[in-house]
Coordinates of C-alpha atoms in Angstrom, one line a residue:
M1 CA 67.9 70.9 114.9
A2 CA 65.5 68.6 116.7
T3 CA 62.7 69.6 114.2
T4 CA 65.0 68.8 111.3
A5 CA 65.8 65.4 112.7
E6 CA 62.1 64.6 113.2
D7 CA 61.4 65.7 109.6
L8 CA 64.2 63.5 108.2
N9 CA 63.1 60.5 110.3
G10 CA 59.5 61.0 109.0
L11 CA 60.6 61.1 105.4
F12 CA 63.5 58.7 105.2
A13 CA 63.0 56.2 108.0
P14 CA 62.2 52.8 106.4
S15 CA 59.0 51.0 107.2
G16 CA 59.2 49.2 110.5
A17 CA 61.8 51.6 111.9
T18 CA 61.1 54.6 114.1
K19 CA 64.4 56.5 113.6
L20 CA 67.4 56.6 111.4
T21 CA 70.7 55.6 112.7
P22 CA 72.9 58.5 114.0
D23 CA 75.5 58.1 111.2
I24 CA 72.9 58.2 108.4
L25 CA 71.0 61.1 110.1
G26 CA 74.3 63.0 110.4
E27 CA 75.1 62.6 106.7
L28 CA 71.6 63.8 105.7
Q29 CA 71.8 66.8 108.1
S30 CA 75.2 67.6 106.5
I31 CA 73.7 67.8 103.1
L32 CA 71.0 70.1 104.3
R33 CA 73.6 72.4 105.9
L34 CA 75.9 72.4 102.9
H35 CA 73.2 73.2 100.3
S36 CA 70.7 75.1 102.4
M37 CA 67.7 73.0 101.3
P38 CA 64.6 71.9 103.2
P39 CA 64.1 68.2 104.1
Q40 CA 61.2 67.8 101.7
E41 CA 63.4 68.9 98.7
L42 CA 66.1 66.5 99.8
F43 CA 63.6 63.7 99.9
Y44 CA 62.6 64.5 96.3
K45 CA 66.2 64.3 95.2
W46 CA 66.5 60.9 97.1
E47 CA 63.5 59.5 95.2
S48 CA 65.0 60.7 91.9
Y49 CA 68.3 59.1 92.8
S50 CA 66.6 55.8 93.8
I51 CA 64.8 55.7 90.4
K52 CA 68.1 56.4 88.6
M53 CA 70.1 53.7 90.6
G54 CA 67.4 51.1 90.9
S55 CA 65.2 50.3 93.9
E56 CA 67.1 47.1 94.9
E57 CA 70.5 48.9 95.1
T58 CA 69.4 51.9 97.0
K59 CA 68.8 50.7 100.5
L60 CA 69.3 53.5 102.9
D61 CA 72.6 52.7 104.6
L62 CA 75.8 54.6 105.3
S63 CA 77.6 53.8 102.0
T64 CA 74.4 54.6 99.9
V65 CA 73.8 57.9 101.7
R66 CA 77.4 59.0 101.1
A67 CA 77.1 58.1 97.4
F68 CA 73.8 60.1 97.4
K69 CA 75.6 63.1 99.0
K70 CA 78.2 63.0 96.3
D71 CA 75.6 62.8 93.6
V72 CA 73.8 65.9 95.0
Q73 CA 77.0 67.8 95.1
E74 CA 77.9 66.9 91.5
S75 CA 74.4 67.7 90.2
L76 CA 74.4 71.1 91.9
E77 CA 77.8 71.9 90.5
R78 CA 76.7 71.0 87.0
E79 CA 73.6 73.2 87.4
T80 CA 75.7 76.1 88.6
R81 CA 78.2 75.7 85.7
G82 CA 75.3 75.6 83.2
K83 CA 73.8 78.8 84.5
A84 CA 77.1 80.5 84.4
H85 CA 77.7 79.4 80.8
L86 CA 74.2 80.7 79.8
R87 CA 75.0 84.1 81.5
N88 CA 78.3 84.4 79.7
A89 CA 76.6 83.4 76.4
D90 CA 74.0 86.1 76.9
K91 CA 76.6 88.7 77.6
R92 CA 78.6 87.7 74.5
G93 CA 75.4 87.8 72.4
I94 CA 74.5 91.3 73.7
H95 CA 77.9 92.8 73.2
S96 CA 78.9 91.1 70.0
T97 CA 76.3 93.0 68.0
P98 CA 77.3 96.7 67.3
R99 CA 74.8 99.1 68.8
N100 CA 74.4 101.1 65.6
A101 CA 73.3 97.9 63.8
A102 CA 70.1 97.6 65.8
G103 CA 66.9 99.1 64.4
N104 CA 66.4 101.5 67.2
G105 CA 70.1 102.4 67.6
D106 CA 71.7 105.8 67.5
V107 CA 72.5 105.9 63.8
F108 CA 74.7 109.0 63.8
G109 CA 76.6 108.1 67.1
M110 CA 75.3 111.2 68.8
M111 CA 74.9 109.3 72.1
D112 CA 78.5 107.9 72.1
G113 CA 80.0 108.1 75.6
L114 CA 76.8 109.3 77.2
I115 CA 75.3 105.9 78.0
S116 CA 77.1 103.6 80.4
N117 CA 78.8 100.5 79.0
T118 CA 78.6 102.1 75.5
P119 CA 81.9 102.3 73.6
R120 CA 82.5 105.8 72.2
T121 CA 83.3 105.8 68.5
T122 CA 85.9 108.2 67.2
S123 CA 84.6 110.7 64.7
T124 CA 86.4 111.1 61.3
K125 CA 87.4 114.2 59.6
G126 CA 85.6 115.5 56.5
G127 CA 82.9 113.5 54.7
A128 CA 84.6 110.1 55.0
K129 CA 82.5 107.2 56.0
R130 CA 82.9 105.9 59.5
K131 CA 85.0 102.8 59.6
A132 CA 83.7 99.3 60.4
A133 CA 80.3 100.3 61.6
F134 CA 79.0 96.8 61.3
E135 CA 82.1 94.8 62.2
T136 CA 82.4 92.8 65.4
P137 CA 84.6 94.6 67.9
A138 CA 88.1 93.1 68.3
V139 CA 88.9 91.6 71.7
P140 CA 91.5 93.8 73.4
K141 CA 94.5 92.1 75.1
V142 CA 94.0 91.8 78.8
S143 CA 97.0 91.4 81.1
K144 CA 97.0 88.7 83.8
S145 CA 97.2 91.3 86.5
T146 CA 94.0 93.0 85.1
A147 CA 92.2 89.7 84.8
M148 CA 92.9 88.9 88.4
S149 CA 91.1 92.0 89.7
S150 CA 87.9 91.8 87.7
P151 CA 86.4 89.3 85.3
S152 CA 86.3 90.3 81.7
D153 CA 83.2 89.8 79.6
G154 CA 85.1 90.0 76.3
R155 CA 83.8 93.4 75.2
A156 CA 86.0 95.6 73.1
T157 CA 86.9 99.0 74.5
A158 CA 87.3 101.9 72.1
Q159 CA 90.4 104.0 72.4
P160 CA 89.4 107.7 72.5
S161 CA 91.7 110.1 70.9
N162 CA 92.3 111.9 74.1
G163 CA 94.0 108.8 75.7
V164 CA 91.2 108.3 78.3
T165 CA 89.6 104.8 78.6
N166 CA 86.7 104.4 81.1
G167 CA 88.1 107.2 83.2
I168 CA 91.6 105.8 83.2
Q169 CA 94.3 108.0 81.8
M170 CA 96.6 106.1 79.3
V171 CA 100.2 106.8 80.2
A172 CA 103.0 106.4 77.7
F173 CA 106.1 104.3 78.8
T174 CA 108.3 107.4 78.8
D175 CA 105.8 109.2 81.2
R176 CA 105.5 106.3 83.7
Q177 CA 105.8 107.1 87.4
N178 CA 108.4 105.7 89.8
A179 CA 110.7 104.7 87.0
G180 CA 113.7 102.8 88.4
Q181 CA 112.3 102.5 91.8
I182 CA 113.7 99.8 94.1
V183 CA 110.8 97.8 95.5
E184 CA 112.7 95.3 97.7
T185 CA 116.3 94.7 98.8
L186 CA 117.8 91.6 100.2
N187 CA 120.9 91.7 102.3
D188 CA 120.8 95.5 102.5
H189 CA 123.8 95.5 104.8
L190 CA 126.1 94.8 101.8
D191 CA 127.4 97.6 99.7
P192 CA 125.5 98.1 96.5
H193 CA 127.1 97.5 93.2
E194 CA 129.0 100.4 91.7
P195 CA 129.6 100.5 87.9
P196 CA 133.3 100.7 86.8
V197 CA 134.7 103.8 85.2
A198 CA 134.9 102.1 81.8
P199 CA 133.5 98.9 80.3
R200 CA 135.6 95.8 80.9
S201 CA 137.6 94.3 78.0
E202 CA 136.6 90.6 78.7
S203 CA 133.8 88.7 80.3
R204 CA 134.0 87.8 84.0
I205 CA 131.5 85.0 83.7
K206 CA 132.1 81.4 83.0
L207 CA 128.8 80.1 81.7
T208 CA 128.1 76.3 82.1
A209 CA 124.9 74.5 81.2
Y210 CA 123.7 71.8 83.6
T211 CA 121.0 70.8 81.1
D212 CA 121.7 68.6 78.1
L213 CA 120.6 71.1 75.4
K214 CA 120.8 68.5 72.6
K215 CA 117.9 66.5 74.1
F216 CA 115.6 69.5 73.6
Y217 CA 115.8 69.2 69.8
Y218 CA 113.1 66.7 69.6
K219 CA 110.2 66.6 67.2
P220 CA 107.1 68.3 68.7
L221 CA 103.5 67.2 68.1
A222 CA 104.6 63.5 67.8
M223 CA 103.5 62.3 71.3
H224 CA 102.4 58.7 71.7
L225 CA 100.0 57.7 74.5
S226 CA 102.2 54.8 75.5
E227 CA 105.2 57.0 75.9
A228 CA 103.3 59.6 77.9
S229 CA 101.9 57.0 80.3
E230 CA 105.4 55.5 80.9
V231 CA 106.8 58.9 81.7
L232 CA 104.1 59.6 84.2
D233 CA 104.5 56.2 85.8
D234 CA 108.3 56.5 86.0
R235 CA 107.9 59.8 87.9
I236 CA 105.8 58.1 90.6
D237 CA 108.2 55.1 90.9
D238 CA 111.2 57.5 91.2
F239 CA 109.5 59.3 94.1
M240 CA 108.8 56.0 95.8
T241 CA 112.5 55.3 95.7
F242 CA 113.3 58.8 97.1
V243 CA 110.8 58.3 100.0
Q244 CA 111.9 54.8 100.8
T245 CA 115.5 55.8 101.1
H246 CA 114.8 59.0 103.1
H247 CA 112.5 57.3 105.6
N248 CA 114.3 53.9 105.8
L249 CA 111.2 52.0 104.8
E250 CA 111.1 48.3 103.9
D251 CA 109.5 47.1 100.7
S252 CA 106.7 45.5 102.8
A253 CA 105.7 48.9 104.1
F254 CA 104.3 49.9 100.6
G255 CA 101.0 48.7 99.2
N256 CA 98.2 49.2 96.8
P257 CA 95.9 51.9 98.1
A258 CA 93.0 50.7 95.9
S259 CA 93.0 47.2 97.6
K260 CA 90.8 46.6 100.6
S261 CA 92.9 45.9 103.6
T262 CA 92.9 46.4 107.4
S263 CA 96.6 47.0 107.5
E264 CA 98.2 50.4 107.4
I265 CA 100.4 51.0 104.4
V266 CA 102.5 53.6 102.7
T267 CA 101.7 54.5 99.1
V268 CA 103.0 57.0 96.5
G269 CA 100.8 58.5 93.8
R270 CA 99.7 61.5 91.9
I271 CA 97.0 63.9 93.1
A272 CA 94.2 64.1 90.5
S273 CA 90.5 65.1 90.4
D274 CA 87.6 62.7 89.8
T275 CA 86.0 65.1 87.3
L276 CA 87.4 66.8 84.2
E277 CA 85.5 70.0 85.1
G278 CA 85.7 72.3 88.0
K279 CA 88.4 73.0 90.5
L280 CA 90.1 70.3 92.7
N281 CA 88.7 70.1 96.2
A282 CA 88.9 67.8 99.2
A283 CA 85.8 65.9 98.1
S284 CA 86.9 65.3 94.5
M285 CA 90.5 64.4 95.3
V286 CA 91.8 61.0 94.1
L287 CA 95.2 59.3 94.2
E288 CA 96.5 58.0 90.9
T289 CA 98.9 55.0 91.2
S290 CA 101.5 53.7 88.9
R291 CA 101.1 50.4 87.1
R292 CA 103.8 49.0 89.3
M293 CA 102.3 50.0 92.6
G294 CA 98.5 49.9 92.0
A295 CA 97.9 48.8 88.4
G296 CA 97.3 52.5 87.4
L297 CA 94.1 52.6 89.4
R298 CA 92.6 55.7 91.0
V299 CA 91.3 55.7 94.6
P300 CA 89.4 58.5 96.4
L301 CA 91.4 60.2 99.2
K302 CA 89.9 61.1 102.5
V303 CA 92.1 63.7 104.2
D304 CA 90.0 64.6 107.2
S305 CA 92.7 63.3 109.6
V306 CA 95.4 65.5 108.0
S307 CA 95.9 68.6 110.1
S308 CA 97.6 70.7 107.5
Y309 CA 98.7 70.2 103.9
E310 CA 98.6 71.7 100.4
F311 CA 97.6 69.7 97.3
F312 CA 97.4 70.4 93.6
P313 CA 96.7 68.3 90.5
G314 CA 99.9 66.5 89.3
Q315 CA 101.5 66.6 92.7
V316 CA 103.3 63.4 93.6
V317 CA 102.8 62.6 97.3
A318 CA 103.7 59.8 99.7
V319 CA 100.9 59.1 102.2
R320 CA 100.3 56.7 105.0
G321 CA 96.8 55.3 105.7
I322 CA 94.3 52.5 105.3
N323 CA 91.6 51.4 103.0
A324 CA 89.3 49.4 105.2
S325 CA 86.2 49.6 103.1
G326 CA 87.7 49.3 99.7
E327 CA 85.9 52.5 98.6
Y328 CA 88.4 55.2 99.7
F329 CA 91.9 55.5 101.2
S330 CA 91.9 57.3 104.5
V331 CA 95.1 59.3 105.0
T332 CA 96.6 59.5 108.5
E333 CA 99.9 61.1 107.5
V334 CA 101.6 62.8 104.6
L335 CA 105.2 61.8 104.4
E336 CA 107.9 64.4 103.7
V337 CA 109.5 64.2 100.2
P338 CA 113.3 64.8 100.5
L339 CA 114.8 67.8 98.8
L340 CA 117.6 67.7 96.3
P341 CA 121.0 68.4 97.9
P342 CA 122.4 72.0 97.5
A343 CA 124.9 72.8 94.8
A344 CA 128.6 72.7 95.8
S345 CA 131.9 73.7 94.2
L346 CA 135.5 72.6 94.6
P347 CA 137.8 75.0 96.5
S348 CA 140.0 75.3 93.4
T349 CA 136.9 76.3 91.3
L350 CA 136.0 79.0 93.8
D351 CA 139.6 80.4 93.8
S352 CA 139.6 80.6 90.0
N353 CA 136.2 82.4 90.0
N354 CA 137.3 84.8 92.7
E355 CA 140.4 85.6 90.7
R356 CA 138.4 86.2 87.6
I357 CA 136.1 88.8 89.2
G358 CA 138.8 90.5 91.4
M359 CA 138.0 89.0 94.8
S360 CA 140.5 88.8 97.6
E361 CA 141.6 85.5 99.1
D362 CA 139.2 85.8 102.0
G363 CA 136.3 86.1 99.6
E364 CA 135.7 89.8 100.0
A365 CA 135.4 92.2 97.1
S366 CA 138.3 94.7 96.9
S367 CA 135.8 97.3 95.8
A368 CA 132.0 97.6 95.2
S369 CA 132.6 97.7 91.5
N370 CA 134.1 94.2 91.5
A371 CA 130.9 92.6 92.6
L372 CA 129.0 90.7 89.9
S373 CA 126.0 92.5 88.3
V374 CA 123.2 90.4 87.0
M375 CA 120.0 91.8 85.5
V376 CA 116.8 89.7 84.8
A377 CA 113.8 90.7 82.8
S378 CA 110.8 88.9 81.4
G379 CA 108.6 89.7 78.4
P380 CA 106.6 91.0 76.8
Y381 CA 109.0 93.9 76.1
T382 CA 106.7 96.4 74.4
A383 CA 103.3 98.0 75.1
D384 CA 100.1 96.5 73.6
D385 CA 99.4 99.5 71.3
N386 CA 102.8 99.6 69.5
L387 CA 105.9 97.7 68.5
A388 CA 108.4 100.4 69.6
F389 CA 109.9 98.1 72.3
E390 CA 110.6 101.1 74.6
P391 CA 111.0 98.9 77.7
L392 CA 113.6 96.8 76.0
H393 CA 115.5 99.9 74.8
A394 CA 115.4 101.3 78.4
L395 CA 116.6 98.0 79.8
C396 CA 119.6 97.8 77.4
E397 CA 120.5 101.4 78.2
K398 CA 120.5 100.6 81.9
A399 CA 122.7 97.5 81.3
S400 CA 125.1 99.6 79.2
D401 CA 125.4 102.4 81.7
T402 CA 126.0 100.1 84.7
C403 CA 128.3 97.7 82.8
T404 CA 126.2 94.7 83.7
D405 CA 128.0 91.4 83.6
V406 CA 124.9 89.2 82.8
L407 CA 121.6 90.2 81.2
I408 CA 119.0 87.4 81.3
L409 CA 116.0 88.0 79.0
I410 CA 113.1 85.6 79.5
G411 CA 110.5 85.3 76.7
P412 CA 108.2 86.1 75.0
L413 CA 110.5 88.4 73.0
L414 CA 108.3 88.7 70.0
D415 CA 104.9 87.8 71.5
I416 CA 102.4 85.9 69.4
E417 CA 99.6 87.2 71.7
H418 CA 100.5 90.9 71.0
P419 CA 97.4 92.4 69.2
L420 CA 99.5 93.8 66.3
I421 CA 101.5 90.6 65.9
A422 CA 98.4 88.4 66.0
S423 CA 96.6 90.5 63.4
G424 CA 99.7 91.0 61.2
D425 CA 98.8 94.6 60.7
F426 CA 102.0 96.5 61.4
D427 CA 104.9 98.2 59.6
L428 CA 108.6 97.5 60.2
P429 CA 111.1 100.4 60.4
D430 CA 113.0 101.1 57.3
D431 CA 115.8 98.5 56.7
S432 CA 117.7 98.2 53.4
S433 CA 118.2 94.5 53.9
V434 CA 114.5 93.6 54.1
Q435 CA 112.0 93.8 51.3
P436 CA 108.7 94.9 52.8
D437 CA 106.6 92.4 50.8
K438 CA 108.9 89.5 51.6
A439 CA 109.6 90.2 55.3
T440 CA 109.3 87.3 57.8
L441 CA 108.9 87.2 61.5
S442 CA 112.6 86.5 61.8
D443 CA 113.2 89.8 60.0
A444 CA 110.8 91.5 62.4
F445 CA 112.7 90.0 65.4
R446 CA 116.1 91.0 63.9
I447 CA 115.0 94.6 63.5
L448 CA 112.8 95.2 66.5
V449 CA 114.5 93.0 69.2
G450 CA 118.0 92.4 67.7
T451 CA 118.8 96.1 67.2
P452 CA 118.9 97.2 70.9
L453 CA 120.8 94.0 71.8
R454 CA 123.5 94.7 69.1
R455 CA 123.9 98.2 70.4
L456 CA 124.3 96.9 73.9
A457 CA 126.9 94.4 72.9
Q458 CA 128.9 97.3 71.1
A459 CA 128.7 99.5 74.2
N460 CA 129.5 96.8 76.7
P461 CA 131.6 94.1 75.0
S462 CA 132.1 92.0 78.1
I463 CA 128.4 91.4 78.8
T464 CA 126.8 88.0 78.5
I465 CA 123.2 88.1 77.2
I466 CA 121.2 84.9 77.9
L467 CA 117.9 84.5 76.0
V468 CA 115.3 82.0 77.3
P469 CA 112.5 81.3 74.8
S470 CA 108.8 81.1 75.6
V471 CA 105.9 79.1 74.1
R472 CA 104.5 82.5 73.0
D473 CA 107.6 83.4 70.9
T474 CA 106.7 83.6 67.2
V475 CA 110.3 82.8 66.0
N476 CA 110.6 79.5 67.9
K477 CA 109.3 76.5 65.8
H478 CA 109.0 74.5 69.0
V479 CA 105.4 75.1 69.9
S480 CA 105.4 72.8 73.0
W481 CA 107.1 72.8 76.4
P482 CA 110.0 71.9 77.0
Q483 CA 111.5 74.1 74.2
E484 CA 114.7 74.1 72.2
P485 CA 116.8 77.4 72.0
L486 CA 116.0 80.2 69.6
P487 CA 117.8 80.1 66.3
K488 CA 120.6 82.5 66.8
K489 CA 122.0 82.7 63.3
E490 CA 118.8 83.9 61.5
L491 CA 117.9 86.4 64.2
G492 CA 121.1 88.4 63.7
L493 CA 122.1 88.4 67.4
P494 CA 125.6 89.4 68.6
K495 CA 128.2 86.9 69.7
Q496 CA 127.6 87.9 73.4
A497 CA 124.1 86.4 73.1
K498 CA 123.8 82.8 74.4
M499 CA 120.7 80.8 73.5
V500 CA 119.4 78.4 76.1
T501 CA 116.4 76.1 76.4
N502 CA 113.1 76.5 78.3
P503 CA 113.6 75.4 81.1
V504 CA 117.3 75.5 81.7
T505 CA 119.7 75.1 84.6
I506 CA 123.0 77.0 84.2
S507 CA 125.9 78.1 86.4
L508 CA 127.2 81.7 86.4
N509 CA 130.7 81.0 87.8
E510 CA 129.8 78.9 90.9
I511 CA 126.1 80.1 91.1
V512 CA 123.6 77.5 89.9
V513 CA 120.5 79.2 88.4
G514 CA 117.3 77.5 87.3
I515 CA 115.1 79.4 84.8
S516 CA 111.7 78.7 83.3
A517 CA 109.6 81.0 81.1
Q518 CA 106.3 79.5 82.1
D519 CA 104.1 81.2 84.7
I520 CA 103.7 78.2 87.0
L521 CA 103.0 80.3 90.1
Y522 CA 99.8 81.8 88.6
D523 CA 98.6 78.3 87.7
L524 CA 99.4 76.8 91.1
R525 CA 97.7 79.7 92.9
R526 CA 94.6 78.9 90.9
E527 CA 94.6 75.1 91.4
E528 CA 96.1 74.7 94.9
V529 CA 93.9 73.2 97.6
V530 CA 94.8 73.9 101.3
V531 CA 93.7 71.3 103.8
G532 CA 93.5 72.6 107.4
K533 CA 95.6 75.6 108.5
P534 CA 98.5 76.0 106.1
M535 CA 102.0 75.7 107.5
E536 CA 102.9 78.9 105.6
S537 CA 100.1 81.5 105.5
N538 CA 102.0 83.7 102.9
V539 CA 101.0 82.3 99.5
L540 CA 104.1 83.9 97.8
A541 CA 106.3 81.9 100.1
R542 CA 104.3 78.7 99.9
L543 CA 104.0 78.3 96.1
P544 CA 107.8 78.2 95.3
R545 CA 108.2 75.3 97.7
H546 CA 106.0 73.1 95.5
L547 CA 108.6 73.4 92.7
I548 CA 111.5 72.6 95.0
Q549 CA 109.7 69.6 96.7
Q550 CA 108.4 68.2 93.4
R551 CA 111.9 68.7 91.7
H552 CA 110.3 70.1 88.6
F553 CA 109.8 73.4 86.8
F554 CA 106.2 72.6 86.0
P555 CA 104.8 70.0 88.5
L556 CA 101.1 70.9 87.7
F557 CA 99.3 68.2 85.6
P558 CA 97.1 68.6 83.7
P559 CA 97.8 72.3 82.8
V560 CA 95.1 74.9 83.3
N561 CA 92.6 75.0 80.5
R562 CA 93.4 77.8 78.0
T563 CA 89.9 79.1 78.1
L564 CA 90.2 79.8 81.8
L565 CA 93.3 81.9 81.4
P566 CA 93.3 85.7 81.0
K567 CA 92.3 86.8 77.4
A568 CA 95.0 87.3 74.8
G569 CA 95.2 89.9 72.1
T570 CA 94.4 87.4 69.4
E571 CA 91.1 87.5 67.4
D572 CA 89.5 84.7 69.5
G573 CA 91.0 86.0 72.7
V574 CA 92.2 82.5 73.8
A575 CA 95.6 82.4 75.5
T576 CA 98.4 80.2 74.4
G577 CA 98.4 78.4 77.7
M578 CA 100.7 75.5 78.4
P579 CA 101.2 73.2 75.4
L580 CA 102.9 70.4 77.4
D581 CA 104.6 67.5 75.6
I582 CA 104.3 64.8 78.2
S583 CA 106.7 62.4 76.5
Y584 CA 109.6 64.8 77.3
L585 CA 108.3 65.9 80.7
K586 CA 111.5 64.6 82.3
L587 CA 113.4 67.5 80.6
G588 CA 111.7 69.9 83.0
E589 CA 113.1 68.2 86.1
L590 CA 115.6 69.8 88.5
L591 CA 118.4 67.3 88.1
N592 CA 121.0 66.3 90.6
V593 CA 121.2 69.5 92.7
R594 CA 119.0 72.2 94.1
P595 CA 119.7 75.5 92.3
D596 CA 121.0 78.5 94.3
V597 CA 118.6 80.8 92.4
L598 CA 115.3 79.8 90.8
I599 CA 113.7 82.4 88.4
T600 CA 110.3 82.3 86.8
P601 CA 108.1 85.1 85.5
S602 CA 104.6 85.5 87.0
A603 CA 101.5 87.6 86.9
L604 CA 101.5 87.7 90.7
S605 CA 103.2 90.5 92.5
P606 CA 107.0 90.6 92.0
F607 CA 108.9 89.1 95.0
A608 CA 112.1 87.5 96.1
K609 CA 112.1 84.8 98.8
V610 CA 114.7 82.6 100.4
E611 CA 112.8 79.3 100.9
P612 CA 115.2 77.4 101.0
L613 CA 116.9 79.0 98.0
L614 CA 116.6 82.4 96.4
F615 CA 113.4 82.4 94.4
V616 CA 112.8 85.4 92.1
A617 CA 109.4 86.0 90.4

């Protein structure tokens, strides 16, 4: 370390000075440690930086060396991203050209399957020509769970006739292992639900929507920048009111974090990154203010003094600190944002609901069969290589056999990312009401998805089927989130089917349930930044708290870039992502009360947590 200090003093010490000041020397040594570079290389970068900024403005002081440190970090990140982009481009160039098209390739396919990373082509019978020898291989659909385990290079994998792909045996849905296995049980001291002897004649569920469904019938793709900025500003101002009331703060306690001041203030703003590329980190974190509090300015955040906290882009936070230099806001404390109050029901409402389901006056079920039965599932509901919808048929059969009271189906139901749907190369089952050459996607939904639902409604007339759309549903004209309900009439669904919005807050009797079809947990897991030691080490227990604290079904802003998501089954392989309509972002808020149950699908491992409500993913 002493040798390094001597080298730095010899290179960087200005004329007339023998040594650098300790703070400047410490910053330079920090750069060397972070990037593992010798002092001479760092000096070359400093000279280049001085030429770029101008000799008069680059005197070696503490502020300049910190700006230089940031510039070195950004340049190295750009260099790393450029190299990664070139490597990916080389891989795509190598694998996009079919092997048999090369001049020295194996013309007759005799080496198929014998060389590593070489797709094996399936031979054809008789003297027919081999199909698509010079076509670019189609990109297969990659599930999120697969993408999390190993990066995909976009190569197509041939499907051999024996059902083996890269040594992995392809198993049909009917031959799956551990079918019906119970993975986790909460409150296992309670008696499990027992199906009644015969289906009930009427529904035991009173369904109420806490969401104003009419507001979701807006015109998509008509967003104005002025409206979007006002919505984002209003959210910050609302949180300032929540924090001020919860902590009993005076108006004078709040201030503009971008203004230079020696007084400690409290400010509320949105977490953002100072760059459009790369992942948020402690060095790139800025606080975006509202026009009311800070004229919409952004100020860098220094969170070294915070012992433990989790941040992500779009998170609205209340922080206490000081901006003594005018260059950054140093945070000393992150204030707690109050939670919404829990849902409550009148005693008369509880008595009426208990009587409807056959509960005794003390709130105990007279038998295990009187307990409510609710099933929840999320799409896609068919395998990637067919449109048989075997999982949906099995789910409906289970709901019919157990006389389920409520079946909640979360989209996508007819997935736009399904390889066959995306290509349009599929045949519908025979149906006398549909002409094959005039069939629409609504007809496909009515035949493929509506048929098992109609059978379920006939077998169990008292069931309530709740359908939540997704941005990946082909039959929903609303291409942005939040979404309006699916069109029930043209889809041929039974009267037991109830169409709701995405997201939605409903009540099943007295149980308040919040549902969103967007995989927010996967996106939060990717974008979250943990400062210090997290208060909750279990990420599956930590992520749901963000939704509850932020009072929103999708608090992340901006959404994750589509190109960074797992590949879809479409021709270009780009996922649908999160087409967010910022002007109507308020429709995604948790209004008035905290739900008893919060449900969202996720590519993460399935789990159920009580933190501080029942969260199901």
